[in-house]
Amino acid sequence: MAATYDYAIVGNSAAAINACEAIRGVDREGSIILFGEEKYRCYSRPLISYLVAGQIESRGMYYRPSGFYRSMGVEFRKGTRVEEVHAARKTLTTDGKEKVKWRRLLLATGFKPFIPPVPGLEEIDYLTFVSWDDARRMLARTARPARVLIVGAGLIGMKAAEAARARGAAVTVVEKMERVLPQALDAEASRMVWERCREAGIDIVTGQGVAELESRGNGKGRAVLEDGGEMDFDLLVMAVGVRPRVELAEGAGLDCSRGIEVDGHQRTSLEGVYAAGDAVNAMDVVLGRPSINALWPVAALQGKYAGLNMAGKEVPYPGCNSMNAVEFFGLPVLSAGIVNPPDDGYEVISRRSDAGDYRKVVLRGEVLVGMLVAGRIERAGILTSLIQERANVRRVKNFLLEEAFGHIHLPRSVRQERITETAAGIMKAEAARDKGV
Amino acid sequence: MIRIVPREEYCIGCRLCEIHCIVQHSRSKNIIKAFKSERRPVKRVEVEEEGHVSFALQCRHCDEAPCVTACLSGAMQKDPRTGAVVNDPERCVGCWTCILVCPFGAVRRDEAEHKAVGKCDLCPDLEVPACVANCPNEALLMVEE
């Protein structure tokens, strides 16, 4: 006889953990079981680059204190993969053939690295850079001086590059596009990061793909680039991109061609089945349509709202936007919303200060839809919140690029409401407005 | 829990709140040492000023704090006992996600320590937070909820 749980959670990262906490905020009694595929209790995936670079120790990796699952009253199945979900019978089966019945299920299955079919790749013991085990492998394989080749200059690739460089490795990054971090950053910030990386000794080759790979054993090999250039490496890191992990959702009968689809309450089309996190196509308030923003803070927020709704508290997910906080070799860069306008229907205002700080805002009509700050980043969250609120910024437009831009520039009534109300009030007001639309 | 409410009609823009905040969060809690001989702490309250209007602003200790949800490392937490949003410097890695999402711009970097410690902690060792206690014109009020 399979045990029945009020809540079953597949996944053990940002979305899953925030869902647990949200459920417990509403329902102290209901039974919760949580399945984590890896052999770790919940850790913070984005911190693997800090670990490899020696900026934190292993104990700094954990997202919650050691007694977390017990204190939450959660039955934690560590190192257990859920292989099948049967939505009609409300059961799931694990790789250990354990069968569990559930009343409500959360799919927080996250992402998986996308590995392009490069000839010769399957012969090479390459790394991805998305898990604690990946970090351990990189630590082991950069213990001695190594030549590291990283394919892809997105966030994962560039963080891998920085970490490997901190280990003393000779690092080369190869990127198909013409610049680093082409999605997260605009051309100017991208150039600033490139400059920092170059100064730190990282070699970056853009506008180039790897055409062919040749193994020399022990993970070593030679890469042939599209222009015929050749490069020897001791360690290859594939960081071309990520894809939502949807096998389980698909197996349960969900259409996942663009990630797991959810409604405004993180519900899938299957009764009792919710989804949150990097596998989910959820509302992006800036784009005005669902989008996959595979980002830690977005996953955490979705998990929180999934949990609240699973526990019976009907609250709509407020939506999020594409936002990034990154730092490379001491240069912090924050961005939110649209930083690379797709057409000329946008107004872009930017400024580079004498000190080298960079600040840019993107408007659509009179609405703030994007921002990017590099260098002095303090108070940029005010811009993020205006983007998130789809605020009309006509009256403050001239101040947006000021480093001192703040509530003082907002109309008094808006300012007082923002300051005396808590952010909860803002979110409530927004949720109510969304409902009315 | 307690909250600090700014009253712009009373603020004279003297920035004593910023100074007393720095002193209170210094090692010696002595103004001369804090400013001259020790490493000067990051201020956790900021006076915004434009023309004749000014007010002091610090972390609102939001009930649904965006920084807590967004924090990558789990360092930023809401203390269930006091209601204060506090950053654990031991666990903070300085990823700046809290700065990215704070609607009040109330978190600052400690560049020397590479941590996001520059946020109001409601002065846990004091009965009345230093900025409130030292405001000469009652432009900062402490409200108990």
mmCIF file with all atom_site columns, C-alpha atoms in Angstrom, chain A residues 275-364:
data_model
loop_
_atom_site.group_PDB
_atom_site.id
_atom_site.type_symbol
_atom_site.label_atom_id
_atom_site.label_alt_id
_atom_site.label_comp_id
_atom_site.label_asym_id
_atom_site.label_entity_id
_atom_site.label_seq_id
_atom_site.pdbx_PDB_ins_code
_atom_site.Cartn_x
_atom_site.Cartn_y
_atom_site.Cartn_z
_atom_site.occupancy
_atom_site.B_iso_or_equiv
_atom_site.pdbx_formal_charge
_atom_site.auth_seq_id
_atom_site.auth_comp_id
_atom_site.auth_asym_id
_atom_site.auth_atom_id
_atom_site.pdbx_PDB_model_num
ATOM 1  C CA . ALA A 1 275 ? 4.724  23.639 -11.495 1.00 0.00 ? 275 ALA A CA 1
ATOM 2  C CA . ALA A 1 276 ? 7.337  26.263 -10.655 1.00 0.00 ? 276 ALA A CA 1
ATOM 3  C CA . GLY A 1 277 ? 10.878 27.220 -11.518 1.00 0.00 ? 277 GLY A CA 1
ATOM 4  C CA . ASP A 1 278 ? 13.223 26.975 -14.451 1.00 0.00 ? 278 ASP A CA 1
ATOM 5  C CA . ALA A 1 279 ? 11.111 24.422 -16.331 1.00 0.00 ? 279 ALA A CA 1
ATOM 6  C CA . VAL A 1 280 ? 8.069  26.662 -16.351 1.00 0.00 ? 280 VAL A CA 1
ATOM 7  C CA . ASN A 1 281 ? 6.715  29.072 -18.931 1.00 0.00 ? 281 ASN A CA 1
ATOM 8  C CA . ALA A 1 282 ? 5.237  31.697 -16.582 1.00 0.00 ? 282 ALA A CA 1
ATOM 9  C CA . MET A 1 283 ? 4.101  35.310 -16.866 1.00 0.00 ? 283 MET A CA 1
ATOM 10 C CA . ASP A 1 284 ? 6.749  37.877 -17.666 1.00 0.00 ? 284 ASP A CA 1
ATOM 11 C CA . VAL A 1 285 ? 5.182  41.228 -16.793 1.00 0.00 ? 285 VAL A CA 1
ATOM 12 C CA . VAL A 1 286 ? 7.474  43.205 -19.063 1.00 0.00 ? 286 VAL A CA 1
ATOM 13 C CA . LEU A 1 287 ? 6.905  41.065 -22.138 1.00 0.00 ? 287 LEU A CA 1
ATOM 14 C CA . GLY A 1 288 ? 3.229  40.776 -21.232 1.00 0.00 ? 288 GLY A CA 1
ATOM 15 C CA . ARG A 1 289 ? 3.264  37.073 -22.035 1.00 0.00 ? 289 ARG A CA 1
ATOM 16 C CA . PRO A 1 290 ? 4.608  33.862 -20.535 1.00 0.00 ? 290 PRO A CA 1
ATOM 17 C CA . SER A 1 291 ? 8.324  33.310 -20.882 1.00 0.00 ? 291 SER A CA 1
ATOM 18 C CA . ILE A 1 292 ? 10.967 31.062 -19.389 1.00 0.00 ? 292 ILE A CA 1
ATOM 19 C CA . ASN A 1 293 ? 13.223 33.096 -17.104 1.00 0.00 ? 293 ASN A CA 1
ATOM 20 C CA . ALA A 1 294 ? 15.506 30.398 -15.746 1.00 0.00 ? 294 ALA A CA 1
ATOM 21 C CA . LEU A 1 295 ? 16.791 32.547 -12.899 1.00 0.00 ? 295 LEU A CA 1
ATOM 22 C CA . TRP A 1 296 ? 17.111 31.771 -9.201  1.00 0.00 ? 296 TRP A CA 1
ATOM 23 C CA . PRO A 1 297 ? 14.994 34.681 -7.852  1.00 0.00 ? 297 PRO A CA 1
ATOM 24 C CA . VAL A 1 298 ? 12.249 33.984 -10.394 1.00 0.00 ? 298 VAL A CA 1
ATOM 25 C CA . ALA A 1 299 ? 12.192 30.292 -9.480  1.00 0.00 ? 299 ALA A CA 1
ATOM 26 C CA . ALA A 1 300 ? 12.021 31.169 -5.792  1.00 0.00 ? 300 ALA A CA 1
ATOM 27 C CA . LEU A 1 301 ? 9.097  33.529 -6.350  1.00 0.00 ? 301 LEU A CA 1
ATOM 28 C CA . GLN A 1 302 ? 7.198  31.012 -8.475  1.00 0.00 ? 302 GLN A CA 1
ATOM 29 C CA . GLY A 1 303 ? 7.804  28.328 -5.870  1.00 0.00 ? 303 GLY A CA 1
ATOM 30 C CA . LYS A 1 304 ? 6.445  30.572 -3.174  1.00 0.00 ? 304 LYS A CA 1
ATOM 31 C CA . TYR A 1 305 ? 3.234  31.259 -5.093  1.00 0.00 ? 305 TYR A CA 1
ATOM 32 C CA . ALA A 1 306 ? 2.860  27.620 -6.118  1.00 0.00 ? 306 ALA A CA 1
ATOM 33 C CA . GLY A 1 307 ? 3.127  26.666 -2.450  1.00 0.00 ? 307 GLY A CA 1
ATOM 34 C CA . LEU A 1 308 ? 0.570  29.242 -1.328  1.00 0.00 ? 308 LEU A CA 1
ATOM 35 C CA . ASN A 1 309 ? -1.909 28.064 -3.953  1.00 0.00 ? 309 ASN A CA 1
ATOM 36 C CA . MET A 1 310 ? -1.276 24.386 -3.252  1.00 0.00 ? 310 MET A CA 1
ATOM 37 C CA . ALA A 1 311 ? -2.090 25.038 0.398   1.00 0.00 ? 311 ALA A CA 1
ATOM 38 C CA . GLY A 1 312 ? -5.400 26.579 -0.625  1.00 0.00 ? 312 GLY A CA 1
ATOM 39 C CA . LYS A 1 313 ? -4.573 30.262 -0.406  1.00 0.00 ? 313 LYS A CA 1
ATOM 40 C CA . GLU A 1 314 ? -5.727 31.608 -3.747  1.00 0.00 ? 314 GLU A CA 1
ATOM 41 C CA . VAL A 1 315 ? -3.155 34.223 -4.675  1.00 0.00 ? 315 VAL A CA 1
ATOM 42 C CA . PRO A 1 316 ? -2.135 35.004 -8.231  1.00 0.00 ? 316 PRO A CA 1
ATOM 43 C CA . TYR A 1 317 ? 1.536  34.878 -9.161  1.00 0.00 ? 317 TYR A CA 1
ATOM 44 C CA . PRO A 1 318 ? 2.490  38.546 -9.594  1.00 0.00 ? 318 PRO A CA 1
ATOM 45 C CA . GLY A 1 319 ? 4.732  37.731 -12.528 1.00 0.00 ? 319 GLY A CA 1
ATOM 46 C CA . CYS A 1 320 ? 8.365  38.545 -12.906 1.00 0.00 ? 320 CYS A CA 1
ATOM 47 C CA . ASN A 1 321 ? 10.836 39.775 -15.477 1.00 0.00 ? 321 ASN A CA 1
ATOM 48 C CA . SER A 1 322 ? 14.217 38.833 -16.792 1.00 0.00 ? 322 SER A CA 1
ATOM 49 C CA . MET A 1 323 ? 16.575 40.126 -14.139 1.00 0.00 ? 323 MET A CA 1
ATOM 50 C CA . ASN A 1 324 ? 20.199 39.513 -13.451 1.00 0.00 ? 324 ASN A CA 1
ATOM 51 C CA . ALA A 1 325 ? 22.753 40.442 -10.842 1.00 0.00 ? 325 ALA A CA 1
ATOM 52 C CA . VAL A 1 326 ? 26.250 39.499 -11.900 1.00 0.00 ? 326 VAL A CA 1
ATOM 53 C CA . GLU A 1 327 ? 29.776 40.459 -11.065 1.00 0.00 ? 327 GLU A CA 1
ATOM 54 C CA . PHE A 1 328 ? 32.953 39.749 -12.950 1.00 0.00 ? 328 PHE A CA 1
ATOM 55 C CA . PHE A 1 329 ? 36.329 40.527 -11.429 1.00 0.00 ? 329 PHE A CA 1
ATOM 56 C CA . GLY A 1 330 ? 34.938 43.234 -9.200  1.00 0.00 ? 330 GLY A CA 1
ATOM 57 C CA . LEU A 1 331 ? 32.610 44.813 -11.780 1.00 0.00 ? 331 LEU A CA 1
ATOM 58 C CA . PRO A 1 332 ? 28.993 44.445 -10.641 1.00 0.00 ? 332 PRO A CA 1
ATOM 59 C CA . VAL A 1 333 ? 26.245 44.658 -13.254 1.00 0.00 ? 333 VAL A CA 1
ATOM 60 C CA . LEU A 1 334 ? 22.506 44.628 -12.565 1.00 0.00 ? 334 LEU A CA 1
ATOM 61 C CA . SER A 1 335 ? 19.837 44.411 -15.228 1.00 0.00 ? 335 SER A CA 1
ATOM 62 C CA . ALA A 1 336 ? 16.072 43.977 -15.374 1.00 0.00 ? 336 ALA A CA 1
ATOM 63 C CA . GLY A 1 337 ? 13.453 43.734 -18.090 1.00 0.00 ? 337 GLY A CA 1
ATOM 64 C CA . ILE A 1 338 ? 14.373 44.495 -21.695 1.00 0.00 ? 338 ILE A CA 1
ATOM 65 C CA . VAL A 1 339 ? 17.995 45.593 -22.086 1.00 0.00 ? 339 VAL A CA 1
ATOM 66 C CA . ASN A 1 340 ? 18.280 44.772 -25.787 1.00 0.00 ? 340 ASN A CA 1
ATOM 67 C CA . PRO A 1 341 ? 15.196 46.300 -27.473 1.00 0.00 ? 341 PRO A CA 1
ATOM 68 C CA . PRO A 1 342 ? 14.102 44.087 -30.375 1.00 0.00 ? 342 PRO A CA 1
ATOM 69 C CA . ASP A 1 343 ? 13.042 46.998 -32.620 1.00 0.00 ? 343 ASP A CA 1
ATOM 70 C CA . ASP A 1 344 ? 13.002 50.801 -32.707 1.00 0.00 ? 344 ASP A CA 1
ATOM 71 C CA . GLY A 1 345 ? 9.709  51.075 -30.857 1.00 0.00 ? 345 GLY A CA 1
ATOM 72 C CA . TYR A 1 346 ? 11.726 51.758 -27.706 1.00 0.00 ? 346 TYR A CA 1
ATOM 73 C CA . GLU A 1 347 ? 13.510 54.751 -26.283 1.00 0.00 ? 347 GLU A CA 1
ATOM 74 C CA . VAL A 1 348 ? 16.948 54.117 -24.860 1.00 0.00 ? 348 VAL A CA 1
ATOM 75 C CA . ILE A 1 349 ? 18.695 56.622 -22.610 1.00 0.00 ? 349 ILE A CA 1
ATOM 76 C CA . SER A 1 350 ? 22.126 55.861 -21.268 1.00 0.00 ? 350 SER A CA 1
ATOM 77 C CA . ARG A 1 351 ? 25.088 57.506 -19.645 1.00 0.00 ? 351 ARG A CA 1
ATOM 78 C CA . ARG A 1 352 ? 28.657 56.593 -18.950 1.00 0.00 ? 352 ARG A CA 1
ATOM 79 C CA . SER A 1 353 ? 30.131 58.554 -16.038 1.00 0.00 ? 353 SER A CA 1
ATOM 80 C CA . ASP A 1 354 ? 33.671 59.817 -15.900 1.00 0.00 ? 354 ASP A CA 1
ATOM 81 C CA . ALA A 1 355 ? 34.406 57.238 -13.257 1.00 0.00 ? 355 ALA A CA 1
ATOM 82 C CA . GLY A 1 356 ? 33.415 54.547 -15.736 1.00 0.00 ? 356 GLY A CA 1
ATOM 83 C CA . ASP A 1 357 ? 30.028 53.688 -14.276 1.00 0.00 ? 357 ASP A CA 1
ATOM 84 C CA . TYR A 1 358 ? 27.303 52.926 -16.772 1.00 0.00 ? 358 TYR A CA 1
ATOM 85 C CA . ARG A 1 359 ? 23.588 53.393 -16.447 1.00 0.00 ? 359 ARG A CA 1
ATOM 86 C CA . LYS A 1 360 ? 20.844 52.833 -19.001 1.00 0.00 ? 360 LYS A CA 1
ATOM 87 C CA . VAL A 1 361 ? 17.064 52.760 -19.068 1.00 0.00 ? 361 VAL A CA 1
ATOM 88 C CA . VAL A 1 362 ? 14.710 51.501 -21.753 1.00 0.00 ? 362 VAL A CA 1
ATOM 89 C CA . LEU A 1 363 ? 11.217 52.930 -22.209 1.00 0.00 ? 363 LEU A CA 1
ATOM 90 C CA . ARG A 1 364 ? 8.265  51.826 -24.289 1.00 0.00 ? 364 ARG A CA 1
#
